[in-house]
mmCIF file of C-alpha atoms and ligand atoms in Angstrom:
data_model
loop_
_atom_site.group_PDB
_atom_site.id
_atom_site.type_symbol
_atom_site.label_atom_id
_atom_site.label_comp_id
_atom_site.label_asym_id
_atom_site.label_seq_id
_atom_site.Cartn_x
_atom_site.Cartn_y
_atom_site.Cartn_z
ATOM 1 C CA MET R 1 125.529 70.400 99.643
ATOM 2 C CA ALA R 2 128.892 71.883 98.904
ATOM 3 C CA ILE R 3 132.254 70.472 99.775
ATOM 4 C CA ARG R 4 134.700 73.353 99.881
ATOM 5 C CA LYS R 5 138.419 73.396 99.252
ATOM 6 C CA ILE R 6 140.440 73.396 102.466
ATOM 7 C CA ALA R 7 143.191 75.975 102.938
ATOM 8 C CA SER R 8 146.642 74.538 103.670
ATOM 9 C CA MET R 9 149.289 75.848 106.053
ATOM 10 C CA GLY R 10 151.043 78.749 104.378
ATOM 11 C CA HIS R 11 147.889 80.388 103.024
ATOM 12 C CA PRO R 12 147.489 83.849 104.637
ATOM 13 C CA ILE R 13 143.830 83.216 105.587
ATOM 14 C CA LEU R 14 145.095 80.772 108.216
ATOM 15 C CA ARG R 15 147.243 83.453 109.861
ATOM 16 C CA GLN R 16 144.517 86.072 110.268
ATOM 17 C CA LYS R 17 142.392 86.921 113.235
ATOM 18 C CA ALA R 18 138.857 86.081 112.087
ATOM 19 C CA ALA R 19 136.015 88.592 112.369
ATOM 20 C CA LEU R 20 133.084 88.396 114.784
ATOM 21 C CA VAL R 21 129.824 87.170 113.256
ATOM 22 C CA LYS R 22 127.259 89.931 113.622
ATOM 23 C CA ASP R 23 124.124 87.846 113.086
ATOM 24 C CA PRO R 24 124.550 84.102 113.743
ATOM 25 C CA THR R 25 120.971 83.485 112.553
ATOM 26 C CA ALA R 26 121.476 85.059 109.092
ATOM 27 C CA PRO R 27 120.754 82.796 106.087
ATOM 28 C CA GLU R 28 124.293 83.171 104.734
ATOM 29 C CA ILE R 29 125.681 81.966 108.064
ATOM 30 C CA HIS R 30 123.399 78.927 107.955
ATOM 31 C CA ALA R 31 124.553 78.199 104.388
ATOM 32 C CA LEU R 32 128.181 78.504 105.446
ATOM 33 C CA LEU R 33 127.623 76.132 108.384
ATOM 34 C CA LYS R 34 126.114 73.588 106.010
ATOM 35 C CA ASP R 35 129.206 73.816 103.808
ATOM 36 C CA MET R 36 131.447 73.475 106.869
ATOM 37 C CA LEU R 37 129.577 70.322 107.926
ATOM 38 C CA ASP R 38 129.714 68.845 104.415
ATOM 39 C CA THR R 39 133.423 69.631 104.137
ATOM 40 C CA MET R 40 134.283 68.245 107.574
ATOM 41 C CA THR R 41 132.295 65.056 106.964
ATOM 42 C CA ASP R 42 133.804 64.508 103.535
ATOM 43 C CA ALA R 43 137.333 64.937 104.922
ATOM 44 C CA PHE R 44 136.669 62.704 107.981
ATOM 45 C CA GLY R 45 137.569 65.644 110.214
ATOM 46 C CA THR R 46 136.934 65.954 113.939
ATOM 47 C CA GLY R 47 136.429 69.686 113.604
ATOM 48 C CA LEU R 48 136.621 72.578 111.195
ATOM 49 C CA ALA R 49 136.959 76.332 111.560
ATOM 50 C CA ALA R 50 135.563 78.764 108.977
ATOM 51 C CA PRO R 51 139.000 80.180 107.983
ATOM 52 C CA GLN R 52 139.951 76.670 106.844
ATOM 53 C CA ILE R 53 137.460 77.100 103.994
ATOM 54 C CA TYR R 54 138.603 80.676 103.289
ATOM 55 C CA GLU R 55 135.869 82.378 105.371
ATOM 56 C CA ASN R 56 137.237 84.964 107.760
ATOM 57 C CA LYS R 57 134.555 84.411 110.418
ATOM 58 C CA ARG R 58 134.599 83.279 114.038
ATOM 59 C CA MET R 59 132.784 79.973 113.555
ATOM 60 C CA VAL R 60 133.828 76.424 114.410
ATOM 61 C CA ILE R 61 132.192 73.021 114.321
ATOM 62 C CA PHE R 62 133.417 69.811 115.927
ATOM 63 C CA GLN R 63 132.382 66.393 117.163
ATOM 64 C CA VAL R 64 133.680 64.760 120.321
ATOM 65 C CA PRO R 65 132.960 61.428 122.010
ATOM 66 C CA GLN R 66 129.835 61.535 124.157
ATOM 67 C CA GLU R 67 130.477 61.824 127.860
ATOM 68 C CA PRO R 68 128.599 59.727 130.396
ATOM 69 C CA HIS R 69 125.558 61.397 131.892
ATOM 70 C CA ASN R 70 126.595 60.417 135.402
ATOM 71 C CA GLY R 71 129.881 60.793 137.121
ATOM 72 C CA ASP R 72 133.034 62.676 136.425
ATOM 73 C CA PRO R 73 133.577 63.274 132.710
ATOM 74 C CA GLU R 74 137.308 63.593 133.318
ATOM 75 C CA ARG R 75 137.597 60.099 134.761
ATOM 76 C CA HIS R 76 135.249 58.369 132.380
ATOM 77 C CA GLN R 77 136.224 59.956 129.129
ATOM 78 C CA ASP R 78 136.241 57.278 126.458
ATOM 79 C CA LYS R 79 137.675 58.167 123.065
ATOM 80 C CA ASP R 80 135.810 55.229 121.526
ATOM 81 C CA ALA R 81 132.379 56.379 122.712
ATOM 82 C CA PRO R 82 129.882 57.373 120.001
ATOM 83 C CA LEU R 83 130.350 60.926 118.770
ATOM 84 C CA THR R 84 128.104 63.814 119.689
ATOM 85 C CA ALA R 85 126.093 65.515 116.979
ATOM 86 C CA PRO R 86 128.221 68.295 115.490
ATOM 87 C CA ILE R 87 128.591 71.160 117.955
ATOM 88 C CA ILE R 88 128.344 74.624 116.415
ATOM 89 C CA LEU R 89 130.088 77.522 118.108
ATOM 90 C CA ILE R 90 129.859 81.041 116.751
ATOM 91 C CA ASN R 91 131.973 83.801 118.319
ATOM 92 C CA PRO R 92 133.440 81.340 120.846
ATOM 93 C CA GLU R 93 135.334 82.258 124.001
ATOM 94 C CA ILE R 94 137.545 80.001 126.093
ATOM 95 C CA GLU R 95 138.284 80.351 129.783
ATOM 96 C CA ILE R 96 141.181 78.264 131.094
ATOM 97 C CA LEU R 97 140.332 76.487 134.371
ATOM 98 C CA GLY R 98 143.532 75.640 136.189
ATOM 99 C CA ASP R 99 147.135 75.395 135.026
ATOM 100 C CA ASP R 100 147.142 71.673 134.219
ATOM 101 C CA MET R 101 148.232 70.801 130.713
ATOM 102 C CA GLU R 102 148.493 67.501 128.900
ATOM 103 C CA ASP R 103 150.196 66.388 125.697
ATOM 104 C CA ASP R 104 148.572 64.393 122.953
ATOM 105 C CA TRP R 105 148.772 63.875 119.200
ATOM 106 C CA GLU R 106 146.855 66.161 116.861
ATOM 107 C CA GLY R 107 146.272 66.397 113.167
ATOM 108 C CA CYS R 108 144.731 69.189 111.146
ATOM 109 C CA LEU R 109 142.984 69.240 107.780
ATOM 110 C CA SER R 110 145.077 72.331 106.964
ATOM 111 C CA VAL R 111 148.329 70.510 107.808
ATOM 112 C CA PRO R 112 147.794 67.402 105.681
ATOM 113 C CA GLY R 113 149.964 64.354 106.156
ATOM 114 C CA LEU R 114 151.447 65.379 109.505
ATOM 115 C CA ARG R 115 150.879 64.723 113.218
ATOM 116 C CA GLY R 116 152.191 66.663 116.165
ATOM 117 C CA PHE R 117 152.415 66.139 119.919
ATOM 118 C CA VAL R 118 150.802 69.249 121.360
ATOM 119 C CA PRO R 119 150.384 70.530 124.932
ATOM 120 C CA ARG R 120 146.907 71.861 125.729
ATOM 121 C CA TYR R 121 145.087 72.949 128.866
ATOM 122 C CA SER R 122 143.283 70.022 130.474
ATOM 123 C CA HIS R 123 140.226 71.837 131.750
ATOM 124 C CA ILE R 124 138.381 74.737 130.153
ATOM 125 C CA ARG R 125 135.008 76.415 130.037
ATOM 126 C CA TYR R 126 133.822 77.554 126.639
ATOM 127 C CA SER R 127 130.945 79.619 125.434
ATOM 128 C CA GLY R 128 129.478 80.910 122.222
ATOM 129 C CA VAL R 129 126.193 80.897 120.384
ATOM 130 C CA ASP R 130 124.738 78.441 117.900
ATOM 131 C CA HIS R 131 123.038 79.151 114.569
ATOM 132 C CA GLU R 132 119.782 79.977 116.336
ATOM 133 C CA GLY R 133 121.474 82.474 118.609
ATOM 134 C CA ARG R 134 121.182 80.211 121.680
ATOM 135 C CA LEU R 135 123.904 80.562 124.272
ATOM 136 C CA ILE R 136 126.149 77.526 124.617
ATOM 137 C CA GLU R 137 128.249 77.258 127.750
ATOM 138 C CA ARG R 138 130.104 74.111 128.782
ATOM 139 C CA GLU R 139 133.022 72.810 130.754
ATOM 140 C CA ALA R 140 135.305 70.389 128.990
ATOM 141 C CA HIS R 141 138.221 68.172 129.936
ATOM 142 C CA GLY R 142 140.836 66.196 128.073
ATOM 143 C CA PHE R 143 140.162 65.427 124.412
ATOM 144 C CA HIS R 144 137.025 67.571 124.288
ATOM 145 C CA ALA R 145 138.945 70.539 125.720
ATOM 146 C CA ARG R 146 141.783 69.858 123.267
ATOM 147 C CA VAL R 147 139.500 69.929 120.219
ATOM 148 C CA VAL R 148 137.921 73.217 121.299
ATOM 149 C CA GLN R 149 141.336 74.833 121.873
ATOM 150 C CA HIS R 150 142.579 73.586 118.484
ATOM 151 C CA GLU R 151 139.522 74.886 116.601
ATOM 152 C CA CYS R 152 139.414 78.244 118.388
ATOM 153 C CA ASP R 153 143.137 78.733 117.700
ATOM 154 C CA HIS R 154 142.226 78.712 113.992
ATOM 155 C CA LEU R 155 140.161 81.866 114.621
ATOM 156 C CA ASP R 156 143.257 83.647 115.905
ATOM 157 C CA GLY R 157 145.529 82.537 113.087
ATOM 158 C CA VAL R 158 147.263 79.806 115.097
ATOM 159 C CA LEU R 159 147.970 76.281 113.829
ATOM 160 C CA TYR R 160 148.976 73.439 116.145
ATOM 161 C CA PRO R 161 152.691 73.398 115.208
ATOM 162 C CA GLN R 162 152.900 76.873 116.777
ATOM 163 C CA ARG R 163 151.787 75.333 120.101
ATOM 164 C CA MET R 164 154.392 72.583 120.036
ATOM 165 C CA VAL R 165 157.428 72.611 122.320
ATOM 166 C CA ASP R 166 159.183 69.530 120.891
ATOM 167 C CA LEU R 167 159.410 69.658 117.099
ATOM 168 C CA THR R 168 160.982 66.179 116.993
ATOM 169 C CA LYS R 169 157.377 65.110 117.522
ATOM 170 C CA LEU R 170 156.108 66.710 114.327
ATOM 171 C CA ILE R 171 156.012 63.611 112.135
ATOM 172 C CA PHE R 172 154.409 62.156 109.041
ATOM 173 C CA ASP R 173 151.082 60.398 109.360
ATOM 174 C CA SER R 174 152.567 57.240 107.886
ATOM 175 C CA GLU R 175 155.218 57.138 110.644
ATOM 176 C CA TRP R 176 152.661 58.025 113.318
ATOM 177 C CA ARG R 177 150.568 55.047 112.254
ATOM 178 C CA HIS R 178 153.621 52.816 112.270
ATOM 179 C CA TRP R 179 155.340 53.921 115.479
ATOM 180 C CA VAL R 180 152.763 55.635 117.659
ATOM 181 C CA ALA R 181 149.143 54.728 116.956
ATOM 182 C CA GLU R 182 147.314 52.084 118.937
ATOM 183 C CA PRO R 183 145.293 49.671 116.793
ATOM 184 C CA ASN R 184 142.019 51.453 117.652
ATOM 185 C CA ASP R 185 143.224 55.021 117.225
ATOM 186 C CA GLU R 186 141.138 57.106 114.895
ATOM 187 C CA ASN R 187 143.087 58.764 112.147
ATOM 188 C CA SER R 188 141.127 61.990 111.994
ATOM 189 C CA ASP R 189 142.136 65.604 111.648
ATOM 190 C CA ASP R 190 140.941 68.764 113.293
HETATM 191 NI NI1 LIG O 201 142.850 72.270 112.465
#
């Protein structure tokens, strides 16, 4: 187990376009994924992208609340539902489904101490492969779609403040907790 240092906004690694992973099943990729999981867990993160631990590779991991097996995931999304096992996406791609966007608060392990109100597409399809080379392809709405967009932005050198349209809503965590957060809101970073 290795908890890695997390790069903070301003470090050039966070502004680069990350490189495609040639062999997702390679032992060094598996070792890196283990470090990403350890680092994300230790930092209470919702997600982590490889560049955040100084690895210029197109790899992200994240956890989102489980969606109900029946019915419309958009309608029944529950932020308090138990989390999925960590989802691994190597060389991910996002397809935007529809023009709808929604705003919500985000944090980021590379932007410590801050929160921002960020517009994201509401409905996406994403694809990639996991560490065994299996194709992953899913549709996602709402918070799930938001997390995937946030993590994949890291692979193109984009941090959430660059997606914001109203910088009066880039605020300190302490103020977010005081003025914005509901009692049950999780205080986790992507
Ligand atoms: Ni982030």
